[in-house]
CSV table of N, CA and C in Angstrom, one decimal:
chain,number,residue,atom,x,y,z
A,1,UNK,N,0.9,-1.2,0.0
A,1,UNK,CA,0.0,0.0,0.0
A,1,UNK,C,0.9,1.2,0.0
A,2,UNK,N,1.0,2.1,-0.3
A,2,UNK,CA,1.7,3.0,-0.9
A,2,UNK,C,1.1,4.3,0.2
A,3,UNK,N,2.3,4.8,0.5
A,3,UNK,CA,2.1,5.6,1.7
A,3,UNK,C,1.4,7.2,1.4
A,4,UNK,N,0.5,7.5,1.7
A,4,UNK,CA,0.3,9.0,2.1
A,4,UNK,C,-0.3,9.7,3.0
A,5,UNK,N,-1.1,10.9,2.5
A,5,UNK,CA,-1.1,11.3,4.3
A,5,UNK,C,-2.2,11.3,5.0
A,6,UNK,N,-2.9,10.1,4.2
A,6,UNK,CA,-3.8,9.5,4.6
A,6,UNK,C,-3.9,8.2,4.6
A,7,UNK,N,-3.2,7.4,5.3
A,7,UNK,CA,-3.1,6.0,5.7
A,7,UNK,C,-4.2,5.4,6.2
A,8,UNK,N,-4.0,4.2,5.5
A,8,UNK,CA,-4.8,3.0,6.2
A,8,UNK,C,-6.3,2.8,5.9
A,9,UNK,N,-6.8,2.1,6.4
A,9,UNK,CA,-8.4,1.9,5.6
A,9,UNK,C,-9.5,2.5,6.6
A,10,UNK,N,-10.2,2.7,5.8
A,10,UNK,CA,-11.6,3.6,6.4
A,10,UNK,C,-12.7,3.1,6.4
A,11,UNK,N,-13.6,3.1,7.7
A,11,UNK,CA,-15.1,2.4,7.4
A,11,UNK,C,-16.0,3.3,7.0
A,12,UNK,N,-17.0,3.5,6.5
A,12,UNK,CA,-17.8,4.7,5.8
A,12,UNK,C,-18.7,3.9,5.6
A,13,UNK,N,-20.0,4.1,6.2
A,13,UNK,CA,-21.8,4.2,6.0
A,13,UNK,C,-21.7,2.1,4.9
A,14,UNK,N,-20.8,1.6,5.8
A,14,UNK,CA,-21.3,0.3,5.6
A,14,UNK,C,-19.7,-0.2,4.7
A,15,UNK,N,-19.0,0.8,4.2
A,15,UNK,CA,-17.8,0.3,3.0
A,15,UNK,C,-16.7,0.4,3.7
A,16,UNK,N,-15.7,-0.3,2.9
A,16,UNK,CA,-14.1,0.2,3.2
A,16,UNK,C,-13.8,1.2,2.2
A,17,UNK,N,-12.8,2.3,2.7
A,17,UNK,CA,-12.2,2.7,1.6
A,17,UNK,C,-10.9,2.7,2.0
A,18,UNK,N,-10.2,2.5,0.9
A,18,UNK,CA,-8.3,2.4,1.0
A,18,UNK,C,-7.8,2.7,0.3
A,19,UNK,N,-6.5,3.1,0.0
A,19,UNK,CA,-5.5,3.5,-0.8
A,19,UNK,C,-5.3,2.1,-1.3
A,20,UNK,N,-5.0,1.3,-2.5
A,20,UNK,CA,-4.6,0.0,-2.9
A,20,UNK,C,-3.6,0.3,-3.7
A,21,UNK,N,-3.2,1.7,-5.0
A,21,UNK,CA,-2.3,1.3,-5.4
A,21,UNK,C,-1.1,3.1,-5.6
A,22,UNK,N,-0.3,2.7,-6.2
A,22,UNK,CA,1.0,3.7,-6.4
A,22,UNK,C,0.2,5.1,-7.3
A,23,UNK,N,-1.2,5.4,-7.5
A,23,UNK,CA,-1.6,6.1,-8.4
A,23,UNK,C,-2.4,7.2,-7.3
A,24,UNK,N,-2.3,6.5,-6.2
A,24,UNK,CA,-2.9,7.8,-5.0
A,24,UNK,C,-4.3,7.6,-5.5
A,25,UNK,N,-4.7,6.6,-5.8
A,25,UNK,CA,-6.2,6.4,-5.8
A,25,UNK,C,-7.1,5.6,-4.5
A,26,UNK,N,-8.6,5.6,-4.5
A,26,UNK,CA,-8.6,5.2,-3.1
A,26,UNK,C,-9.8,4.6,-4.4
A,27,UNK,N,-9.8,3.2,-3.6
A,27,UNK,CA,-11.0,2.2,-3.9
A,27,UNK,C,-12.1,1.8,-3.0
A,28,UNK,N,-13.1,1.7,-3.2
A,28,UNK,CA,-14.2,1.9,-2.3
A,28,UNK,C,-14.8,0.1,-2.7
A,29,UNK,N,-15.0,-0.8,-1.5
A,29,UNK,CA,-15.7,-2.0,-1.6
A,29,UNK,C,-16.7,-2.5,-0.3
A,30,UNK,N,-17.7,-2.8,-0.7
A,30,UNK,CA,-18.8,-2.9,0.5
A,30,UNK,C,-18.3,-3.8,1.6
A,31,UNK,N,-18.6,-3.7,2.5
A,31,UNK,CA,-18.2,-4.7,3.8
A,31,UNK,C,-19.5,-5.5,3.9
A,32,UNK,N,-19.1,-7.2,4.3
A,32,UNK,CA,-20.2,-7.7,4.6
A,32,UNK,C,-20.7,-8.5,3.8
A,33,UNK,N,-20.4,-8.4,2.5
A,33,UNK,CA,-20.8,-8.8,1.4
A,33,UNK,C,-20.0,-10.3,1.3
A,34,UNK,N,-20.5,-11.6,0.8
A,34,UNK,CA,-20.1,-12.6,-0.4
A,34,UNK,C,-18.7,-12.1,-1.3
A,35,UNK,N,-17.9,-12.8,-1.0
A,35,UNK,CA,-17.0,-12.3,-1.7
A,35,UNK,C,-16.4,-12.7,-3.2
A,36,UNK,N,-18.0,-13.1,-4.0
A,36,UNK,CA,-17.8,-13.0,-5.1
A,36,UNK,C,-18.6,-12.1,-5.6
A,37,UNK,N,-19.6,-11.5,-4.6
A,37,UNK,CA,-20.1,-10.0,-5.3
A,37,UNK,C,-19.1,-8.9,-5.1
A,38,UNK,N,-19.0,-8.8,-3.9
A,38,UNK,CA,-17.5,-7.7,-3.8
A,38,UNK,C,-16.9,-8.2,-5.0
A,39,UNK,N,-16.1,-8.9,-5.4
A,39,UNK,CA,-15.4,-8.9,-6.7
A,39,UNK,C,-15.7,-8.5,-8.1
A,40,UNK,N,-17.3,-8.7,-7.7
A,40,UNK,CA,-17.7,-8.4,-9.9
A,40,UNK,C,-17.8,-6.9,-9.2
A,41,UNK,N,-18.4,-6.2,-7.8
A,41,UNK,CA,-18.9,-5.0,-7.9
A,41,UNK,C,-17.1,-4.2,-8.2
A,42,UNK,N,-16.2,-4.5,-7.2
A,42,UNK,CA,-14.7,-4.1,-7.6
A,42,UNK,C,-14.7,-3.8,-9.5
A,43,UNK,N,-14.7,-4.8,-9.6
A,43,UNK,CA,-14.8,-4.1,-11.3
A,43,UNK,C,-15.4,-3.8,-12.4
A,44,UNK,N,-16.1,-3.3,-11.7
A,44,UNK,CA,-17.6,-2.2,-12.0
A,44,UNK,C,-17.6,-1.2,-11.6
A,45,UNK,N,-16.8,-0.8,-10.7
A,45,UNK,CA,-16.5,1.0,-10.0
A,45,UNK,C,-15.0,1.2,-10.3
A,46,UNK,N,-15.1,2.2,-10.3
A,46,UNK,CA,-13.7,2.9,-10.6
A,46,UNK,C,-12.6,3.7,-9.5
A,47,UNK,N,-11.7,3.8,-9.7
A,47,UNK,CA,-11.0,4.7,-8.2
A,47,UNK,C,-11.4,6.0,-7.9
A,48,UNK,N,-11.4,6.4,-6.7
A,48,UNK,CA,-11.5,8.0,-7.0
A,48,UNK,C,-10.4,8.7,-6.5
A,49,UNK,N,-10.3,10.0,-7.1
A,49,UNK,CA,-8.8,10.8,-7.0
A,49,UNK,C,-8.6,11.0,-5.5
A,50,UNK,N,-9.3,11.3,-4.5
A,50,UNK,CA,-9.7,11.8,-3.1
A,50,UNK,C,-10.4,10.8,-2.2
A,51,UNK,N,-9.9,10.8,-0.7
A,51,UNK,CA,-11.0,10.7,0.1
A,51,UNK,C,-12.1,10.8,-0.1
A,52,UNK,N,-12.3,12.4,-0.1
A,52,UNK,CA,-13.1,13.0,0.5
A,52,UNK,C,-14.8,12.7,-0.9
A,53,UNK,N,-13.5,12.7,-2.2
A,53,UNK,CA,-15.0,12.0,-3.1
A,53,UNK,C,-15.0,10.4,-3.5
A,54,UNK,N,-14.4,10.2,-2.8
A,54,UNK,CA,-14.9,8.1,-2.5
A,54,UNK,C,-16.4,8.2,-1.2
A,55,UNK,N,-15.9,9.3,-0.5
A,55,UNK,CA,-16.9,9.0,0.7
A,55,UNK,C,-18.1,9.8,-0.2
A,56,UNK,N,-18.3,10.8,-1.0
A,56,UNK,CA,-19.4,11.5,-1.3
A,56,UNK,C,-19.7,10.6,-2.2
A,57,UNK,N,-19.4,9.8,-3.3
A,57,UNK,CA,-19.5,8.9,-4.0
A,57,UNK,C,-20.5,7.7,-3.5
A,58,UNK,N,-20.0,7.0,-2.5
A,58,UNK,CA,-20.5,6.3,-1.1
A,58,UNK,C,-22.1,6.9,-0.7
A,59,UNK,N,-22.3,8.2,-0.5
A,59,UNK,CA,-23.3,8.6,0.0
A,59,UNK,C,-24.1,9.0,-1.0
A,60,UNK,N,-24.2,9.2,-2.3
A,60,UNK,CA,-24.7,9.4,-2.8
A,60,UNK,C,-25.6,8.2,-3.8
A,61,UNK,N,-24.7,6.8,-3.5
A,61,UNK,CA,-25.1,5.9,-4.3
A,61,UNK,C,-25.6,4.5,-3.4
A,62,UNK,N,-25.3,4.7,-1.8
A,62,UNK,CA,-25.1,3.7,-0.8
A,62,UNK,C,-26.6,2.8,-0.5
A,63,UNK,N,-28.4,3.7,-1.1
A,63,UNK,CA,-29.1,3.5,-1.2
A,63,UNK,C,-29.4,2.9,-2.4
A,64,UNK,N,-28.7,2.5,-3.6
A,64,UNK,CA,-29.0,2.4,-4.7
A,64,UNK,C,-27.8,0.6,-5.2
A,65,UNK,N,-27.0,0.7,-4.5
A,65,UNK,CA,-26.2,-0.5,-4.3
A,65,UNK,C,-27.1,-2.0,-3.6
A,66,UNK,N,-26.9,-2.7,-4.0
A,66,UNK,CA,-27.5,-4.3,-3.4
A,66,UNK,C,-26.8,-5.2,-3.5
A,67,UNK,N,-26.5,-5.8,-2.4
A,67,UNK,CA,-25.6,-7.2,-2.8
A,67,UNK,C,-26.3,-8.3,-4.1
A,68,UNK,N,-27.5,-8.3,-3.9
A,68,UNK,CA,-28.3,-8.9,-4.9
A,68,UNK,C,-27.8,-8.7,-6.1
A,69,UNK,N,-27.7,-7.7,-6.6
A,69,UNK,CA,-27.5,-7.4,-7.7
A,69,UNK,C,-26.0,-7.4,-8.1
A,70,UNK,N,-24.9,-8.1,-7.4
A,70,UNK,CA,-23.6,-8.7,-7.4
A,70,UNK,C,-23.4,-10.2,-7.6
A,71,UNK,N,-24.5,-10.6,-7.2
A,71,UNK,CA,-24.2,-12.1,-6.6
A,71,UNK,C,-24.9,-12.9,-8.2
């Protein structure tokens, strides 16, 4: 995990979000979930530049997500 100055993983309104790679991007994946829906949903969303809009991303979409609809 690639260091900045925002380390480490974050819980947010049910998700994780983390820094995963050298591009200073943060990936957002539901908690809780089968973890073969977490996988198709991983590559179906994209990274976002910031925290701050992985978490607005999150809240904006957090009612509209279903594990159903992964699995």
């Amino acid at each position: 995990m690639e260091k900045t100055k925002f380390d480490g993983l974050y819980e947010y309104m049910g998700y994780v979000i983390y820094n995963g790679g050298s591009k200073h991007e943060w990936d957002v994946e539901p908690m809780n979930w089968d973890i073969k829906a977490i996988e198709k949903f991983k590559s179906q969303t994209e990274s976002h530049k910031t925290l701050a809009k992985a978490k607005k991303w999150i809240k904006e979409n957090v009612n509209n997500i279903r594990e159903a609809d992964y699995s």
